[in-house]
Coordinates of C-alpha atoms in Angstrom, one line a residue:
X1 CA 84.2 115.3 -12.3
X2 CA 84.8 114.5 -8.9
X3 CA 80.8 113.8 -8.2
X4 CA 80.6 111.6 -11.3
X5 CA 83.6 109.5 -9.6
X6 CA 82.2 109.0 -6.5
X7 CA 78.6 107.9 -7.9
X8 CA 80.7 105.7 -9.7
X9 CA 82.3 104.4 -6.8
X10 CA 79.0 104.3 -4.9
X11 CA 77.2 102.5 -8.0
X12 CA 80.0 99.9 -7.6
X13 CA 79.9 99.2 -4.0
X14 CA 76.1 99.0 -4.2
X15 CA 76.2 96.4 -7.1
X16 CA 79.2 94.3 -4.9
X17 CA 77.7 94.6 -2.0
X18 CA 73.7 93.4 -4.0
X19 CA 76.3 90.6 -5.7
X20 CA 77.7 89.3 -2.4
X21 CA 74.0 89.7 -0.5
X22 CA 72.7 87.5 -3.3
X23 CA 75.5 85.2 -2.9
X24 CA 75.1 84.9 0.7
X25 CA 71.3 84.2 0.4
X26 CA 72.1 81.6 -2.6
X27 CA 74.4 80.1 -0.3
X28 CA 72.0 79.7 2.7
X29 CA 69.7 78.1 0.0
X30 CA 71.9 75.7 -0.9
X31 CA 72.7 74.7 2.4
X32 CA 69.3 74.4 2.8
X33 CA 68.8 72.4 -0.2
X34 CA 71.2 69.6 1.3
X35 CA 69.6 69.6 4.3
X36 CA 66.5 69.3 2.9
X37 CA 67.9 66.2 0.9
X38 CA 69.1 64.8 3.8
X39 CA 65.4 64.9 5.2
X40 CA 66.7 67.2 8.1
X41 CA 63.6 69.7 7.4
X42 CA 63.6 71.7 11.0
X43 CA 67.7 71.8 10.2
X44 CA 66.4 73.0 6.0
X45 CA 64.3 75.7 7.2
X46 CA 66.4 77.0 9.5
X47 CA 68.5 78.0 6.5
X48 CA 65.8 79.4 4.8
X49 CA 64.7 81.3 7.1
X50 CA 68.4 83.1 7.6
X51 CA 68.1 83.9 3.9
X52 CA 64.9 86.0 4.4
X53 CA 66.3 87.7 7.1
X54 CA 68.7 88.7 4.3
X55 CA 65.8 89.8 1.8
X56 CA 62.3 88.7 2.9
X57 CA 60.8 88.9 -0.3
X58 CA 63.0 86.4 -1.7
X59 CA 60.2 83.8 -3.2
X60 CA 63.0 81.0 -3.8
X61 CA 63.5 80.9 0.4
X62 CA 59.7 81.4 0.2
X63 CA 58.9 78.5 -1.2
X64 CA 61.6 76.4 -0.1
X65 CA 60.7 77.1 3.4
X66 CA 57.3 75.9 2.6
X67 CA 58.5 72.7 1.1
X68 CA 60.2 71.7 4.6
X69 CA 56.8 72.3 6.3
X70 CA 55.0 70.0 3.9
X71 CA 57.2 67.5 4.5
X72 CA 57.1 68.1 8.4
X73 CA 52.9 67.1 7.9
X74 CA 52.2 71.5 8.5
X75 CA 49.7 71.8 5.5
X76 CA 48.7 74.9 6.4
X77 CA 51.5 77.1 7.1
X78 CA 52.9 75.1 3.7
X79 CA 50.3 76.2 1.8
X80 CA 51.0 80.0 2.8
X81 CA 54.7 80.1 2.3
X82 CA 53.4 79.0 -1.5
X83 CA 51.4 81.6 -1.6
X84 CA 54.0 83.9 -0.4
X85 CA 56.1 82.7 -3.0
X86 CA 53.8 83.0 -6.4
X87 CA 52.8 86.6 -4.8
X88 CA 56.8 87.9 -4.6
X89 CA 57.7 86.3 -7.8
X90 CA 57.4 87.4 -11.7
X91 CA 58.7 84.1 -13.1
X92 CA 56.1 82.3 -14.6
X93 CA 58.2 78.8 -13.9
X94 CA 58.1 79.5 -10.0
X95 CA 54.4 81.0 -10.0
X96 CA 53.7 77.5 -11.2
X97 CA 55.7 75.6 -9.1
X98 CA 54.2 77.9 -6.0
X99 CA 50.2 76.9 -7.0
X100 CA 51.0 73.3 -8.2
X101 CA 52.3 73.3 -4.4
X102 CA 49.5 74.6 -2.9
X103 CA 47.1 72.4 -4.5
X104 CA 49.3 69.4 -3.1
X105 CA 48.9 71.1 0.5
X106 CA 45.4 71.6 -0.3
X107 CA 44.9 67.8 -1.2
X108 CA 46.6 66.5 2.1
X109 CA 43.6 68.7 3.9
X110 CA 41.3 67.1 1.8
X111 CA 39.8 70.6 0.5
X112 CA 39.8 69.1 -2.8
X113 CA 37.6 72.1 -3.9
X114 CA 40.5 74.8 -3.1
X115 CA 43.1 71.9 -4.8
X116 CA 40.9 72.4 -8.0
X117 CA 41.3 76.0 -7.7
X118 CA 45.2 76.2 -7.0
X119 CA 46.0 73.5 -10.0
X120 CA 44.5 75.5 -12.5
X121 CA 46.3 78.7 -11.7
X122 CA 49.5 76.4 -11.6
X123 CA 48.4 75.4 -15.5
X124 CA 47.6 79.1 -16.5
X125 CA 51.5 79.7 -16.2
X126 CA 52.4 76.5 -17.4
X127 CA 49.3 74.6 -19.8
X128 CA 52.2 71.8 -20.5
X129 CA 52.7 69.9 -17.1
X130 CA 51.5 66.6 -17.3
X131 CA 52.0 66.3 -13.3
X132 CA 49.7 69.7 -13.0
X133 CA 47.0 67.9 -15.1
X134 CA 46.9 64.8 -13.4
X135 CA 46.5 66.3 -10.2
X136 CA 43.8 68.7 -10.8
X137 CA 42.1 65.8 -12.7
X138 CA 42.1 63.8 -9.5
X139 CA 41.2 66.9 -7.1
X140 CA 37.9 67.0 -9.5
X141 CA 36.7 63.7 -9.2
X142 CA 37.7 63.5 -5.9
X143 CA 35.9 66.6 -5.1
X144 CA 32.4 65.0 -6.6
X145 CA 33.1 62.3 -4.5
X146 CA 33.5 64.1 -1.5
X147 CA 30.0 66.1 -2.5
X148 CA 28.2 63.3 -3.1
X149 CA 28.5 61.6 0.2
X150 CA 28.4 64.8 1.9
X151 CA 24.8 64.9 -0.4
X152 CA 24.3 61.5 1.6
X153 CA 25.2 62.3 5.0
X154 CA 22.7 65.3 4.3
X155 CA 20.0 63.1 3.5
X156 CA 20.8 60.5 6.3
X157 CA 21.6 63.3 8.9
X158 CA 18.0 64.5 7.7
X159 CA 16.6 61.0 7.6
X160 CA 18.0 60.6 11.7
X161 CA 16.5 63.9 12.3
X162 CA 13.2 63.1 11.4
X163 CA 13.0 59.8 12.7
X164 CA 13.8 61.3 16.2
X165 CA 11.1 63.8 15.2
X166 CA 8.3 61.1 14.8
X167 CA 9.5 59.4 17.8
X168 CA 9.4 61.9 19.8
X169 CA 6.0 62.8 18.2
X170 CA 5.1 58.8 18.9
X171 CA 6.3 59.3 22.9
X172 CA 4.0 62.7 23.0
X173 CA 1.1 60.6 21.9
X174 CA 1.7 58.1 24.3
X175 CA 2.0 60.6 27.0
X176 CA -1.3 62.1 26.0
X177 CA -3.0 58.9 25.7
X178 CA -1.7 58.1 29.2
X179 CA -2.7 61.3 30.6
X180 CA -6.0 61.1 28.7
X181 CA -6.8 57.3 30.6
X182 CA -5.8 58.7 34.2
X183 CA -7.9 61.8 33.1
X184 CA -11.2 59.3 32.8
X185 CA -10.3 57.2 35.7
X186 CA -13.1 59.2 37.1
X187 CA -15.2 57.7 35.1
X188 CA -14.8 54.6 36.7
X189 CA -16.5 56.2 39.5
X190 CA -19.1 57.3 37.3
X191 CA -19.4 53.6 36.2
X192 CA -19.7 52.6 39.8
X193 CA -22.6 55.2 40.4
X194 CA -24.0 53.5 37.1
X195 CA -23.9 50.0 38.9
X196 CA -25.1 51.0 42.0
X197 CA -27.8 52.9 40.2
X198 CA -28.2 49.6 38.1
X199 CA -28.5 47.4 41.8
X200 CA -30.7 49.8 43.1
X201 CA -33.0 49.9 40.1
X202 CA -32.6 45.9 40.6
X203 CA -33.5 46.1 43.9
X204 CA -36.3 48.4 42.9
X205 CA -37.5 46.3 40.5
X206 CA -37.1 42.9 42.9
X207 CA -39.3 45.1 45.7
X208 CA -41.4 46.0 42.9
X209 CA -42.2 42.3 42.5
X210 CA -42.3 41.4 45.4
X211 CA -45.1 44.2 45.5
X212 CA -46.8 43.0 42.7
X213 CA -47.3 39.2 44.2
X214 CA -48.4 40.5 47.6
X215 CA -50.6 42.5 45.5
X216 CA -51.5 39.8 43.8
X217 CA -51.9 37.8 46.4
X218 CA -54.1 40.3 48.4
X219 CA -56.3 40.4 45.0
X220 CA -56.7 36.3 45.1
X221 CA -57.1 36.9 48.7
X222 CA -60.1 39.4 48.1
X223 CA -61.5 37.1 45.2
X224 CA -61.9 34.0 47.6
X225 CA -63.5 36.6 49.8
X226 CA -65.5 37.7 47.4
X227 CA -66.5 34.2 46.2
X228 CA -67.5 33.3 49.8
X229 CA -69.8 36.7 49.8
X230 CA -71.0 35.4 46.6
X231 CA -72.1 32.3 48.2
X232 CA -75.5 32.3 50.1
X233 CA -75.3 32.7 53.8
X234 CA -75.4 29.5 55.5
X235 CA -78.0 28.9 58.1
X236 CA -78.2 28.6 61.5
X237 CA -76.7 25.1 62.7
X238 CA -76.4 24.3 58.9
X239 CA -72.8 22.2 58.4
X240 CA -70.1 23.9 56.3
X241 CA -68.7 22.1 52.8
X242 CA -65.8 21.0 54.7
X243 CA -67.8 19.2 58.0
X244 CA -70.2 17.5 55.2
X245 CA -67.2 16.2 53.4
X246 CA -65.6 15.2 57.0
X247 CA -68.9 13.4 58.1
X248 CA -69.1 11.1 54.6
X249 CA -65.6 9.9 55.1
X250 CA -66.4 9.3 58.2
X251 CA -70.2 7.3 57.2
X252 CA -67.8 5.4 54.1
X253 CA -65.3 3.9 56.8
X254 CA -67.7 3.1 59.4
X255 CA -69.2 1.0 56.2
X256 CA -66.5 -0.4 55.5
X257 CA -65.4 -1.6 58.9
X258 CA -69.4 -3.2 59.4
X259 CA -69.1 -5.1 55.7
X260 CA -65.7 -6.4 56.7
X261 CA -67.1 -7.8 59.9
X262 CA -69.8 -9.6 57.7
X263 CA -67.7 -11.2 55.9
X264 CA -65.7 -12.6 58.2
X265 CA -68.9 -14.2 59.8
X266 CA -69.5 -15.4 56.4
X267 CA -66.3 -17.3 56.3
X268 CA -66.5 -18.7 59.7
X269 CA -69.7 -20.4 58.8
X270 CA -68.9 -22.7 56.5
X271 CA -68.3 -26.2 57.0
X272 CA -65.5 -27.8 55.8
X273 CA -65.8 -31.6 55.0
X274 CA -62.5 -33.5 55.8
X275 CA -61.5 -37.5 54.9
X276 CA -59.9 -39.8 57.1
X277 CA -57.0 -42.1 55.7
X278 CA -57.4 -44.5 57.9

């Protein structure tokens, strides 16, 4: 009898003591709460967090803490005091609350695919939120817009890439065409053998000519000679061609001079018959 009075006293202090923790956390909530109102978030979560020092499981402080880090901008350590909070709790009504939540954090990150994700768990636990809806309705299009200009930065990333790839290819060629024109600079020499073989076959073919007319000339040179052996021998005393010619000029002015002279005796023998006027 005695045993079953003290569980019974035991039993109660548990319960009043549970009661009275409960209160005390309710009560740092709600102080929290009005803080939280008042926009004092660092102030809010400071109250929060007293009440999970009290019971750290408690998915009410949870997800109230998170609230005051979305509204201080911290996404990320938002979106895991959400997920804190829909892991502690049963309630289908907070488990909702706790992914719609996340999906807002997720949306502020623009991770629209992980937003798509955390708005349809919210509407597993509740199919009737009109706000849940919307919001996962705007992650997915969103989301296809985000993939189809990532789609177009792939294309233009792989557009950049192999325009730098030709170019380069381009300023390779160049280089090897460069390198090929020094490489047959020493051909140029070759081209210089080429004209000085060209000038000497030139000069080859000038002293070649030159040659030939000499040649020519000795052969015109050896026909007159051969002419004159051709022609009979003259004899002794006997005058050449040239002296004959020389000595018939000669006869043809000596003519000439004497049938001048006649004629002027001619003219000086005439009488010329004049007439006085008087």
């Amino acid at each position: 009898m005695k045993a079953q009075y003290l569980l019974f006293v035991f039993a109660s202090c548990l319960f009043f003591s549970l009661q009275a923790q409960d209160k005390k956390e309710n009560n740092l909530i709600a102080d929290g709460n009005e803080l939280h109102q008042q926009e004092s978030f660092a102030a809010a979560e400071g109250e929060y967090r007293k009440a999970l020092s009290i019971n750290q499981v408690n998915p009410k402080a949870q997800h109230n803490i998170g609230n005051s880090l979305y509204r201080s901008k911290a996404y990320e350590q938002a979106y895991q005091r959400y997920f804190q909070s829909q892991k502690n709790s049963q309630d289908r009504g907070e488990r909702h609350l706790a992914f719609h939540n996340m999906g807002n954090s997720f949306m502020q990150q623009k991770q629209y695919e992980k937003a798509v994700e955390a708005y349809k768990n919210a509407l597993r636990n509740n199919p009737t939120d009109d706000e849940t809806r919307y919001n996962y309705a705007l992650a997915k299009e969103l989301l296809e817009q985000q993939q189809d200009q990532q789609d177009q930065q792939d294309q233009q990333d792989q557009q950049d890439q192999q325009d730098q790839n030709d170019q380069q290819d381009q300023e390779d060629e160049n280089k090897d065409d460069s390198e090929g024109d020094q490489k047959e600079k020493p051909s140029d020499e070759g081209d210089q053998g080429e004209n000085e073989d060209k000038q000497d076959d030139q000069k080859e073919e000038g002293e070649d000519e030159k040659d030939k007319k000499e040649q020519d000339k000795d052969k015109e040179e050896s026909k007159g000679d051969k002419e004159e052996q051709k022609k009979p021998p003259r004899k002794p005393g006997q005058l050449s061609p040239e002296q004959i010619k020389s000595l018939l000029d000669a006869m043809n002015q000596q003519e000439k001079n004497v049938q001048d002279k006649v004629n002027e005796e001619k003219a000086k023998g005439i009488p010329v018959k004049t007439k006085k006027d008087w």
